[in-house]
Amino acid sequence: MEDETKSLISLIALLLSSLGYSYVSATYMTKGLARVLFLLPTFYLLAICPWYFTSSLVRGVLSFFITWIASFKLLLFCFHKGPLLASRNFLDFVAVAIFPLKIQENTHPSSPIMVARYELVTLFNKPYLATSLQDFWGRRWNRLSSNILRQTIYDPTQNVLVGFVGAGKARVLAMVTTLVISGVMHELMFYYISCGARPAWEVTWFFVLQGISMAFEGALKYLARVKGWTPVHPTVSNVLTLAFVSSTFSWFLVLPVWRSGRNDCGFRPKILPFREYIDHSKPFQLLSELQYNLS
């Protein structure tokens, strides 16, 4: 317990210092690539945050909210986009970056009730009612990651491709690209959860399959409209959608975690900012060597 408490204190110090660096640097750096390059140290620190804990569950949670979502919010911020733009002070910046929060409109920055200024982002919108894969992934499942991926991957990809392949193909390619990136980020989460085990890429293939299936689903709907076919009853489409998602989820995501069979990694990398750790099992060699080279 004492060890985990020290880890939490070190993590808080790391987050506050790295986000403080990002918040201040944005004042002096112009938006765009220059700001991205200037914030590379922050992206690196956010990537090692989960390694402060031996618990696989804690690592998984931190890798989602900090390594993935907070990094993507900062990436949007570099290009003067995203939820961090609404920050009126450093407290806003930290709260919105780390937690699934957004700043409510029509609230005064000096409001004595700070909590009243924040609104919890809706993570799930009754996914069990989804009648298609597009409905499930685009509007109902994990709205936090969906919105971030739409702003960072889908919209820019579509805008770049529309002039080359047309609006329809650009949407399909942007959708598949977004699902591929989502798969890679989920693979990163499982990398932390599985204690740095070599990726089998099953998690990534799950999202690639979802993206291809969504493209096929859209093409099938278009063909049905052209041919004048009778639409599938919503109850049937709901059952088919949930069956497909749950079966592929079990095969590509649940089984890899089940095979890893570890709830506690039992080790941390030897070299971490703010604290030296003793390796109880074996060091995560790649990360340790990288940190050693940069230190």
PDB file of C-alpha atoms in Angstrom:
ATOM      1  CA  MET A   1       0.000   0.000   0.000  1.00  0.00           C
ATOM      2  CA  GLU A   2       2.802   2.398   0.878  1.00  0.00           C
ATOM      3  CA  ASP A   3       4.519   1.592  -2.415  1.00  0.00           C
ATOM      4  CA  GLU A   4       1.360   2.325  -4.417  1.00  0.00           C
ATOM      5  CA  THR A   5       0.820   5.576  -2.511  1.00  0.00           C
ATOM      6  CA  LYS A   6       4.312   6.741  -3.435  1.00  0.00           C
ATOM      7  CA  SER A   7       3.617   5.744  -7.013  1.00  0.00           C
ATOM      8  CA  LEU A   8       0.453   7.846  -7.020  1.00  0.00           C
ATOM      9  CA  ILE A   9       2.290  10.871  -5.612  1.00  0.00           C
ATOM     10  CA  SER A  10       5.015  10.480  -8.231  1.00  0.00           C
ATOM     11  CA  LEU A  11       2.411  10.146 -10.974  1.00  0.00           C
ATOM     12  CA  ILE A  12       0.588  13.309  -9.877  1.00  0.00           C
ATOM     13  CA  ALA A  13       3.871  15.223  -9.825  1.00  0.00           C
ATOM     14  CA  LEU A  14       4.730  13.923 -13.287  1.00  0.00           C
ATOM     15  CA  LEU A  15       1.337  14.860 -14.731  1.00  0.00           C
ATOM     16  CA  LEU A  16       1.254  18.335 -13.213  1.00  0.00           C
ATOM     17  CA  SER A  17       4.768  19.141 -14.374  1.00  0.00           C
ATOM     18  CA  SER A  18       4.282  17.812 -17.909  1.00  0.00           C
ATOM     19  CA  LEU A  19       0.874  19.455 -18.369  1.00  0.00           C
ATOM     20  CA  GLY A  20       2.203  22.667 -16.839  1.00  0.00           C
ATOM     21  CA  TYR A  21       4.996  22.611 -19.402  1.00  0.00           C
ATOM     22  CA  SER A  22       2.418  22.122 -22.171  1.00  0.00           C
ATOM     23  CA  TYR A  23       0.133  24.850 -20.868  1.00  0.00           C
ATOM     24  CA  VAL A  24       2.904  27.444 -20.617  1.00  0.00           C
ATOM     25  CA  SER A  25       4.634  26.490 -23.853  1.00  0.00           C
ATOM     26  CA  ALA A  26       1.434  26.974 -25.822  1.00  0.00           C
ATOM     27  CA  THR A  27       1.646  30.661 -24.988  1.00  0.00           C
ATOM     28  CA  TYR A  28       4.947  31.026 -26.832  1.00  0.00           C
ATOM     29  CA  MET A  29       4.702  28.461 -29.634  1.00  0.00           C
ATOM     30  CA  THR A  30       2.607  28.948 -32.749  1.00  0.00           C
ATOM     31  CA  LYS A  31       0.007  26.299 -33.486  1.00  0.00           C
ATOM     32  CA  GLY A  32       0.829  23.417 -35.772  1.00  0.00           C
ATOM     33  CA  LEU A  33       3.891  21.231 -36.162  1.00  0.00           C
ATOM     34  CA  ALA A  34       6.111  23.549 -34.132  1.00  0.00           C
ATOM     35  CA  ARG A  35       3.892  23.103 -31.092  1.00  0.00           C
ATOM     36  CA  VAL A  36       3.794  19.317 -31.639  1.00  0.00           C
ATOM     37  CA  LEU A  37       7.595  19.150 -31.643  1.00  0.00           C
ATOM     38  CA  PHE A  38       7.774  21.313 -28.552  1.00  0.00           C
ATOM     39  CA  LEU A  39       5.362  18.990 -26.696  1.00  0.00           C
ATOM     40  CA  LEU A  40       7.191  15.765 -27.576  1.00  0.00           C
ATOM     41  CA  PRO A  41       8.569  15.493 -24.006  1.00  0.00           C
ATOM     42  CA  THR A  42       5.008  15.602 -22.694  1.00  0.00           C
ATOM     43  CA  PHE A  43       3.858  12.852 -25.063  1.00  0.00           C
ATOM     44  CA  TYR A  44       6.792  10.738 -23.908  1.00  0.00           C
ATOM     45  CA  LEU A  45       5.993  11.259 -20.225  1.00  0.00           C
ATOM     46  CA  LEU A  46       2.327  10.434 -20.755  1.00  0.00           C
ATOM     47  CA  ALA A  47       3.406   7.197 -22.430  1.00  0.00           C
ATOM     48  CA  ILE A  48       5.368   6.004 -19.399  1.00  0.00           C
ATOM     49  CA  CYS A  49       2.801   7.005 -16.764  1.00  0.00           C
ATOM     50  CA  PRO A  50       1.114   3.558 -16.600  1.00  0.00           C
ATOM     51  CA  TRP A  51       4.442   1.893 -15.735  1.00  0.00           C
ATOM     52  CA  TYR A  52       4.350   3.530 -12.309  1.00  0.00           C
ATOM     53  CA  PHE A  53       2.003   0.745 -11.156  1.00  0.00           C
ATOM     54  CA  THR A  54       2.354  -3.035 -11.035  1.00  0.00           C
ATOM     55  CA  SER A  55      -1.398  -3.654 -11.299  1.00  0.00           C
ATOM     56  CA  SER A  56      -2.468  -4.554 -14.839  1.00  0.00           C
ATOM     57  CA  LEU A  57      -5.925  -3.075 -14.246  1.00  0.00           C
ATOM     58  CA  VAL A  58      -4.521   0.277 -13.139  1.00  0.00           C
ATOM     59  CA  ARG A  59      -2.156   0.287 -16.093  1.00  0.00           C
ATOM     60  CA  GLY A  60      -5.042  -0.354 -18.457  1.00  0.00           C
ATOM     61  CA  VAL A  61      -7.115   2.514 -17.056  1.00  0.00           C
ATOM     62  CA  LEU A  62      -4.193   4.948 -17.092  1.00  0.00           C
ATOM     63  CA  SER A  63      -3.158   3.962 -20.602  1.00  0.00           C
ATOM     64  CA  PHE A  64      -6.667   4.817 -21.840  1.00  0.00           C
ATOM     65  CA  PHE A  65      -7.278   8.121 -20.086  1.00  0.00           C
ATOM     66  CA  ILE A  66      -3.703   9.453 -20.040  1.00  0.00           C
ATOM     67  CA  THR A  67      -1.505   7.756 -22.635  1.00  0.00           C
ATOM     68  CA  TRP A  68      -4.225   7.718 -25.291  1.00  0.00           C
ATOM     69  CA  ILE A  69      -6.998  10.264 -24.678  1.00  0.00           C
ATOM     70  CA  ALA A  70      -4.934  12.978 -22.971  1.00  0.00           C
ATOM     71  CA  SER A  71      -2.250  12.695 -25.676  1.00  0.00           C
ATOM     72  CA  PHE A  72      -4.841  13.033 -28.434  1.00  0.00           C
ATOM     73  CA  LYS A  73      -6.400  16.043 -26.687  1.00  0.00           C
ATOM     74  CA  LEU A  74      -2.967  17.653 -26.576  1.00  0.00           C
ATOM     75  CA  LEU A  75      -2.433  16.806 -30.232  1.00  0.00           C
ATOM     76  CA  LEU A  76      -5.670  18.613 -31.107  1.00  0.00           C
ATOM     77  CA  PHE A  77      -4.595  21.496 -28.888  1.00  0.00           C
ATOM     78  CA  CYS A  78      -1.374  21.795 -30.896  1.00  0.00           C
ATOM     79  CA  PHE A  79      -3.491  22.606 -33.952  1.00  0.00           C
ATOM     80  CA  HIS A  80      -5.808  24.905 -31.985  1.00  0.00           C
ATOM     81  CA  LYS A  81      -8.663  22.412 -31.854  1.00  0.00           C
ATOM     82  CA  GLY A  82     -10.377  20.173 -29.333  1.00  0.00           C
ATOM     83  CA  PRO A  83     -11.761  20.459 -25.792  1.00  0.00           C
ATOM     84  CA  LEU A  84      -8.639  21.997 -24.244  1.00  0.00           C
ATOM     85  CA  LEU A  85      -9.303  25.260 -26.092  1.00  0.00           C
ATOM     86  CA  ALA A  86     -12.150  25.975 -23.680  1.00  0.00           C
ATOM     87  CA  SER A  87      -9.709  26.024 -20.728  1.00  0.00           C
ATOM     88  CA  ARG A  88      -9.680  29.358 -18.949  1.00  0.00           C
ATOM     89  CA  ASN A  89      -6.895  28.524 -16.502  1.00  0.00           C
ATOM     90  CA  PHE A  90      -4.420  25.775 -15.637  1.00  0.00           C
ATOM     91  CA  LEU A  91      -6.938  23.929 -13.457  1.00  0.00           C
ATOM     92  CA  ASP A  92      -9.317  23.693 -16.410  1.00  0.00           C
ATOM     93  CA  PHE A  93      -6.468  22.505 -18.605  1.00  0.00           C
ATOM     94  CA  VAL A  94      -5.485  19.683 -16.237  1.00  0.00           C
ATOM     95  CA  ALA A  95      -9.047  18.587 -15.463  1.00  0.00           C
ATOM     96  CA  VAL A  96     -10.150  18.382 -19.084  1.00  0.00           C
ATOM     97  CA  ALA A  97      -6.892  16.755 -20.228  1.00  0.00           C
ATOM     98  CA  ILE A  98      -6.942  13.913 -17.695  1.00  0.00           C
ATOM     99  CA  PHE A  99     -10.599  13.289 -16.912  1.00  0.00           C
ATOM    100  CA  PRO A 100     -13.657  12.702 -19.152  1.00  0.00           C
ATOM    101  CA  LEU A 101     -14.863  16.245 -18.549  1.00  0.00           C
ATOM    102  CA  LYS A 102     -15.809  19.242 -20.618  1.00  0.00           C
ATOM    103  CA  ILE A 103     -16.293  22.828 -19.513  1.00  0.00           C
ATOM    104  CA  GLN A 104     -19.893  23.936 -19.389  1.00  0.00           C
ATOM    105  CA  GLU A 105     -20.829  26.992 -21.331  1.00  0.00           C
ATOM    106  CA  ASN A 106     -22.191  30.118 -19.655  1.00  0.00           C
ATOM    107  CA  THR A 107     -20.129  29.600 -16.482  1.00  0.00           C
ATOM    108  CA  HIS A 108     -17.966  32.343 -15.062  1.00  0.00           C
ATOM    109  CA  PRO A 109     -14.233  31.498 -14.749  1.00  0.00           C
ATOM    110  CA  SER A 110     -14.193  32.807 -11.161  1.00  0.00           C
ATOM    111  CA  SER A 111     -17.181  30.722 -10.110  1.00  0.00           C
ATOM    112  CA  PRO A 112     -16.758  29.713  -6.439  1.00  0.00           C
ATOM    113  CA  ILE A 113     -18.141  26.253  -7.182  1.00  0.00           C
ATOM    114  CA  MET A 114     -15.469  24.848  -9.469  1.00  0.00           C
ATOM    115  CA  VAL A 115     -17.231  21.510  -9.937  1.00  0.00           C
ATOM    116  CA  ALA A 116     -20.259  23.296 -11.357  1.00  0.00           C
ATOM    117  CA  ARG A 117     -18.114  24.433 -14.280  1.00  0.00           C
ATOM    118  CA  TYR A 118     -17.444  20.884 -15.487  1.00  0.00           C
ATOM    119  CA  GLU A 119     -19.727  18.431 -17.198  1.00  0.00           C
ATOM    120  CA  LEU A 120     -19.071  14.706 -17.360  1.00  0.00           C
ATOM    121  CA  VAL A 121     -18.736  13.428 -20.913  1.00  0.00           C
ATOM    122  CA  THR A 122     -21.262  10.695 -21.687  1.00  0.00           C
ATOM    123  CA  LEU A 123     -19.239   7.563 -22.343  1.00  0.00           C
ATOM    124  CA  PHE A 124     -21.992   5.212 -23.479  1.00  0.00           C
ATOM    125  CA  ASN A 125     -25.333   5.886 -25.110  1.00  0.00           C
ATOM    126  CA  LYS A 126     -27.318   2.654 -24.703  1.00  0.00           C
ATOM    127  CA  PRO A 127     -25.120   0.525 -26.994  1.00  0.00           C
ATOM    128  CA  TYR A 128     -27.493  -2.418 -26.551  1.00  0.00           C
ATOM    129  CA  LEU A 129     -30.007  -0.547 -28.751  1.00  0.00           C
ATOM    130  CA  ALA A 130     -27.651  -0.283 -31.737  1.00  0.00           C
ATOM    131  CA  THR A 131     -29.208  -1.361 -35.034  1.00  0.00           C
ATOM    132  CA  SER A 132     -26.028  -1.270 -37.118  1.00  0.00           C
ATOM    133  CA  LEU A 133     -22.270  -1.275 -36.714  1.00  0.00           C
ATOM    134  CA  GLN A 134     -22.137   2.390 -37.664  1.00  0.00           C
ATOM    135  CA  ASP A 135     -24.726   3.130 -35.000  1.00  0.00           C
ATOM    136  CA  PHE A 136     -22.836   1.076 -32.412  1.00  0.00           C
ATOM    137  CA  TRP A 137     -19.332   2.447 -32.981  1.00  0.00           C
ATOM    138  CA  GLY A 138     -20.218   5.929 -34.178  1.00  0.00           C
ATOM    139  CA  ARG A 139     -22.977   6.998 -31.813  1.00  0.00           C
ATOM    140  CA  ARG A 140     -23.317   4.630 -28.861  1.00  0.00           C
ATOM    141  CA  TRP A 141     -20.062   2.954 -27.779  1.00  0.00           C
ATOM    142  CA  ASN A 142     -17.413   4.934 -25.869  1.00  0.00           C
ATOM    143  CA  ARG A 143     -18.337   8.403 -27.011  1.00  0.00           C
ATOM    144  CA  LEU A 144     -15.137   9.831 -25.519  1.00  0.00           C
ATOM    145  CA  SER A 145     -12.766   7.897 -27.780  1.00  0.00           C
ATOM    146  CA  SER A 146     -15.149   8.167 -30.750  1.00  0.00           C
ATOM    147  CA  ASN A 147     -15.188  11.961 -30.573  1.00  0.00           C
ATOM    148  CA  ILE A 148     -11.420  12.180 -30.160  1.00  0.00           C
ATOM    149  CA  LEU A 149     -10.796   9.808 -33.077  1.00  0.00           C
ATOM    150  CA  ARG A 150     -13.250  11.705 -35.249  1.00  0.00           C
ATOM    151  CA  GLN A 151     -11.423  14.994 -34.646  1.00  0.00           C
ATOM    152  CA  THR A 152      -7.866  13.663 -34.845  1.00  0.00           C
ATOM    153  CA  ILE A 153      -8.156  10.958 -37.536  1.00  0.00           C
ATOM    154  CA  TYR A 154     -11.483  10.812 -39.369  1.00  0.00           C
ATOM    155  CA  ASP A 155     -12.040  14.474 -40.232  1.00  0.00           C
ATOM    156  CA  PRO A 156      -8.436  15.237 -41.336  1.00  0.00           C
ATOM    157  CA  THR A 157      -8.224  12.022 -43.384  1.00  0.00           C
ATOM    158  CA  GLN A 158     -11.522  12.696 -45.111  1.00  0.00           C
ATOM    159  CA  ASN A 159     -10.564  16.299 -45.856  1.00  0.00           C
ATOM    160  CA  VAL A 160      -7.270  15.215 -47.421  1.00  0.00           C
ATOM    161  CA  LEU A 161      -8.735  12.388 -49.522  1.00  0.00           C
ATOM    162  CA  VAL A 162     -11.956  13.996 -50.740  1.00  0.00           C
ATOM    163  CA  GLY A 163     -10.142  15.931 -53.465  1.00  0.00           C
ATOM    164  CA  PHE A 164      -8.467  12.779 -54.786  1.00  0.00           C
ATOM    165  CA  VAL A 165     -11.083  10.027 -54.575  1.00  0.00           C
ATOM    166  CA  GLY A 166     -14.386  11.839 -54.088  1.00  0.00           C
ATOM    167  CA  ALA A 167     -16.628  12.282 -51.070  1.00  0.00           C
ATOM    168  CA  GLY A 168     -18.006   8.729 -50.900  1.00  0.00           C
ATOM    169  CA  LYS A 169     -14.688   6.886 -51.074  1.00  0.00           C
ATOM    170  CA  ALA A 170     -13.070   9.467 -48.799  1.00  0.00           C
ATOM    171  CA  ARG A 171     -15.640   8.711 -46.093  1.00  0.00           C
ATOM    172  CA  VAL A 172     -15.064   4.959 -46.376  1.00  0.00           C
ATOM    173  CA  LEU A 173     -11.265   5.265 -46.348  1.00  0.00           C
ATOM    174  CA  ALA A 174     -11.383   7.709 -43.442  1.00  0.00           C
ATOM    175  CA  MET A 175     -13.638   5.347 -41.495  1.00  0.00           C
ATOM    176  CA  VAL A 176     -11.364   2.337 -42.058  1.00  0.00           C
ATOM    177  CA  THR A 177      -8.282   4.416 -41.210  1.00  0.00           C
ATOM    178  CA  THR A 178      -9.932   5.580 -37.993  1.00  0.00           C
ATOM    179  CA  LEU A 179     -10.741   2.022 -36.954  1.00  0.00           C
ATOM    180  CA  VAL A 180      -7.169   0.938 -37.714  1.00  0.00           C
ATOM    181  CA  ILE A 181      -5.770   3.715 -35.497  1.00  0.00           C
ATOM    182  CA  SER A 182      -8.290   2.770 -32.825  1.00  0.00           C
ATOM    183  CA  GLY A 183      -7.019  -0.795 -33.050  1.00  0.00           C
ATOM    184  CA  VAL A 184      -3.417   0.325 -32.639  1.00  0.00           C
ATOM    185  CA  MET A 185      -4.298   2.402 -29.579  1.00  0.00           C
ATOM    186  CA  HIS A 186      -6.214  -0.501 -28.049  1.00  0.00           C
ATOM    187  CA  GLU A 187      -3.216  -2.703 -28.822  1.00  0.00           C
ATOM    188  CA  LEU A 188      -1.116  -0.248 -26.831  1.00  0.00           C
ATOM    189  CA  MET A 189      -3.537  -0.554 -23.905  1.00  0.00           C
ATOM    190  CA  PHE A 190      -3.265  -4.350 -23.999  1.00  0.00           C
ATOM    191  CA  TYR A 191       0.507  -3.935 -24.161  1.00  0.00           C
ATOM    192  CA  TYR A 192       0.399  -2.268 -20.754  1.00  0.00           C
ATOM    193  CA  ILE A 193      -2.178  -4.725 -19.404  1.00  0.00           C
ATOM    194  CA  SER A 194      -0.178  -7.760 -20.532  1.00  0.00           C
ATOM    195  CA  CYS A 195       2.969  -6.441 -18.826  1.00  0.00           C
ATOM    196  CA  GLY A 196       4.782  -5.575 -22.026  1.00  0.00           C
ATOM    197  CA  ALA A 197       4.183  -8.886 -23.791  1.00  0.00           C
ATOM    198  CA  ARG A 198       4.940  -9.004 -27.501  1.00  0.00           C
ATOM    199  CA  PRO A 199       1.747  -7.952 -29.379  1.00  0.00           C
ATOM    200  CA  ALA A 200      -0.115 -10.672 -31.256  1.00  0.00           C
ATOM    201  CA  TRP A 201      -2.090  -7.932 -33.089  1.00  0.00           C
ATOM    202  CA  GLU A 202      -5.418  -9.663 -32.435  1.00  0.00           C
ATOM    203  CA  VAL A 203      -6.784  -6.475 -30.896  1.00  0.00           C
ATOM    204  CA  THR A 204      -5.828  -4.453 -33.955  1.00  0.00           C
ATOM    205  CA  TRP A 205      -7.371  -7.019 -36.275  1.00  0.00           C
ATOM    206  CA  PHE A 206     -10.613  -6.776 -34.308  1.00  0.00           C
ATOM    207  CA  PHE A 207     -10.943  -3.094 -35.175  1.00  0.00           C
ATOM    208  CA  VAL A 208      -9.771  -3.626 -38.737  1.00  0.00           C
ATOM    209  CA  LEU A 209     -12.547  -6.206 -39.083  1.00  0.00           C
ATOM    210  CA  GLN A 210     -15.068  -3.743 -37.639  1.00  0.00           C
ATOM    211  CA  GLY A 211     -13.981  -1.067 -40.112  1.00  0.00           C
ATOM    212  CA  ILE A 212     -14.203  -3.395 -43.121  1.00  0.00           C
ATOM    213  CA  SER A 213     -17.566  -4.686 -41.923  1.00  0.00           C
ATOM    214  CA  MET A 214     -18.873  -1.139 -41.524  1.00  0.00           C
ATOM    215  CA  ALA A 215     -17.807  -0.345 -45.078  1.00  0.00           C
ATOM    216  CA  PHE A 216     -19.564  -3.492 -46.328  1.00  0.00           C
ATOM    217  CA  GLU A 217     -22.626  -2.611 -44.264  1.00  0.00           C
ATOM    218  CA  GLY A 218     -22.778   0.861 -45.825  1.00  0.00           C
ATOM    219  CA  ALA A 219     -22.430  -0.570 -49.324  1.00  0.00           C
ATOM    220  CA  LEU A 220     -25.184  -3.092 -48.625  1.00  0.00           C
ATOM    221  CA  LYS A 221     -27.523  -0.362 -47.378  1.00  0.00           C
ATOM    222  CA  TYR A 222     -26.839   1.700 -50.490  1.00  0.00           C
ATOM    223  CA  LEU A 223     -27.571  -1.295 -52.721  1.00  0.00           C
ATOM    224  CA  ALA A 224     -30.791  -1.966 -50.804  1.00  0.00           C
ATOM    225  CA  ARG A 225     -31.968   1.606 -51.410  1.00  0.00           C
ATOM    226  CA  VAL A 226     -31.115   1.408 -55.114  1.00  0.00           C
ATOM    227  CA  LYS A 227     -32.844  -1.944 -55.557  1.00  0.00           C
ATOM    228  CA  GLY A 228     -35.809  -0.980 -53.415  1.00  0.00           C
ATOM    229  CA  TRP A 229     -35.427  -3.935 -51.088  1.00  0.00           C
ATOM    230  CA  THR A 230     -37.546  -4.134 -47.959  1.00  0.00           C
ATOM    231  CA  PRO A 231     -35.572  -2.793 -44.975  1.00  0.00           C
ATOM    232  CA  VAL A 232     -34.574  -5.250 -42.268  1.00  0.00           C
ATOM    233  CA  HIS A 233     -36.691  -4.962 -39.125  1.00  0.00           C
ATOM    234  CA  PRO A 234     -34.872  -2.967 -36.382  1.00  0.00           C
ATOM    235  CA  THR A 235     -35.179  -5.872 -33.939  1.00  0.00           C
ATOM    236  CA  VAL A 236     -33.459  -8.224 -36.368  1.00  0.00           C
ATOM    237  CA  SER A 237     -30.699  -5.732 -37.176  1.00  0.00           C
ATOM    238  CA  ASN A 238     -30.217  -5.106 -33.456  1.00  0.00           C
ATOM    239  CA  VAL A 239     -29.753  -8.811 -32.737  1.00  0.00           C
ATOM    240  CA  LEU A 240     -27.396  -9.280 -35.690  1.00  0.00           C
ATOM    241  CA  THR A 241     -25.310  -6.237 -34.720  1.00  0.00           C
ATOM    242  CA  LEU A 242     -24.894  -7.253 -31.091  1.00  0.00           C
ATOM    243  CA  ALA A 243     -24.178 -10.863 -32.040  1.00  0.00           C
ATOM    244  CA  PHE A 244     -21.438  -9.830 -34.458  1.00  0.00           C
ATOM    245  CA  VAL A 245     -19.802  -7.371 -32.062  1.00  0.00           C
ATOM    246  CA  SER A 246     -19.968  -9.678 -29.034  1.00  0.00           C
ATOM    247  CA  SER A 247     -18.661 -12.745 -30.890  1.00  0.00           C
ATOM    248  CA  THR A 248     -15.737 -10.927 -32.486  1.00  0.00           C
ATOM    249  CA  PHE A 249     -15.061  -9.105 -29.212  1.00  0.00           C
ATOM    250  CA  SER A 250     -14.817 -12.422 -27.364  1.00  0.00           C
ATOM    251  CA  TRP A 251     -12.514 -13.930 -29.973  1.00  0.00           C
ATOM    252  CA  PHE A 252     -10.122 -11.039 -30.564  1.00  0.00           C
ATOM    253  CA  LEU A 253     -10.152  -9.136 -27.226  1.00  0.00           C
ATOM    254  CA  VAL A 254     -11.282 -11.373 -24.370  1.00  0.00           C
ATOM    255  CA  LEU A 255      -9.185 -14.401 -25.295  1.00  0.00           C
ATOM    256  CA  PRO A 256      -5.864 -12.493 -25.491  1.00  0.00           C
ATOM    257  CA  VAL A 257      -6.431 -11.120 -21.977  1.00  0.00           C
ATOM    258  CA  TRP A 258      -7.515 -14.534 -20.719  1.00  0.00           C
ATOM    259  CA  ARG A 259      -4.386 -16.151 -22.149  1.00  0.00           C
ATOM    260  CA  SER A 260      -2.113 -13.604 -20.472  1.00  0.00           C
ATOM    261  CA  GLY A 261      -3.560 -14.735 -17.129  1.00  0.00           C
ATOM    262  CA  ARG A 262      -1.889 -12.039 -15.004  1.00  0.00           C
ATOM    263  CA  ASN A 263      -3.470  -9.492 -12.709  1.00  0.00           C
ATOM    264  CA  ASP A 264      -0.171  -8.097 -11.465  1.00  0.00           C
ATOM    265  CA  CYS A 265       3.001  -7.667 -13.472  1.00  0.00           C
ATOM    266  CA  GLY A 266       5.216  -7.649 -10.418  1.00  0.00           C
ATOM    267  CA  PHE A 267       7.753  -5.215 -11.864  1.00  0.00           C
ATOM    268  CA  ARG A 268       8.359  -1.663 -12.970  1.00  0.00           C
ATOM    269  CA  PRO A 269      11.072  -0.312 -15.247  1.00  0.00           C
ATOM    270  CA  LYS A 270      14.183   0.597 -13.280  1.00  0.00           C
ATOM    271  CA  ILE A 271      14.420   4.186 -14.473  1.00  0.00           C
ATOM    272  CA  LEU A 272      11.392   6.466 -14.138  1.00  0.00           C
ATOM    273  CA  PRO A 273      11.130  10.213 -13.571  1.00  0.00           C
ATOM    274  CA  PHE A 274      10.868  11.328  -9.915  1.00  0.00           C
ATOM    275  CA  ARG A 275      11.744   7.909  -8.518  1.00  0.00           C
ATOM    276  CA  GLU A 276      14.064   4.897  -8.812  1.00  0.00           C
ATOM    277  CA  TYR A 277      12.330   1.527  -8.705  1.00  0.00           C
ATOM    278  CA  ILE A 278      13.660  -1.908  -7.846  1.00  0.00           C
ATOM    279  CA  ASP A 279      12.909  -4.558 -10.429  1.00  0.00           C
ATOM    280  CA  HIS A 280      11.089  -7.439  -8.726  1.00  0.00           C
ATOM    281  CA  SER A 281      11.015  -9.739 -11.732  1.00  0.00           C
ATOM    282  CA  LYS A 282      12.516  -8.587 -14.982  1.00  0.00           C
ATOM    283  CA  PRO A 283      12.765  -5.104 -16.450  1.00  0.00           C
ATOM    284  CA  PHE A 284      10.788  -4.059 -19.441  1.00  0.00           C
ATOM    285  CA  GLN A 285      13.980  -3.896 -21.452  1.00  0.00           C
ATOM    286  CA  LEU A 286      12.955  -1.729 -24.393  1.00  0.00           C
ATOM    287  CA  LEU A 287      11.463   1.035 -22.262  1.00  0.00           C
ATOM    288  CA  SER A 288      14.264   0.893 -19.720  1.00  0.00           C
ATOM    289  CA  GLU A 289      16.951   1.154 -22.401  1.00  0.00           C
ATOM    290  CA  LEU A 290      15.132   4.040 -24.057  1.00  0.00           C
ATOM    291  CA  GLN A 291      14.836   5.901 -20.760  1.00  0.00           C
ATOM    292  CA  TYR A 292      18.470   5.184 -19.972  1.00  0.00           C
ATOM    293  CA  ASN A 293      19.596   6.593 -23.316  1.00  0.00           C
ATOM    294  CA  LEU A 294      17.551   9.746 -22.812  1.00  0.00           C
ATOM    295  CA  SER A 295      18.660  10.283 -19.227  1.00  0.00           C
TER     296      SER A 295
END
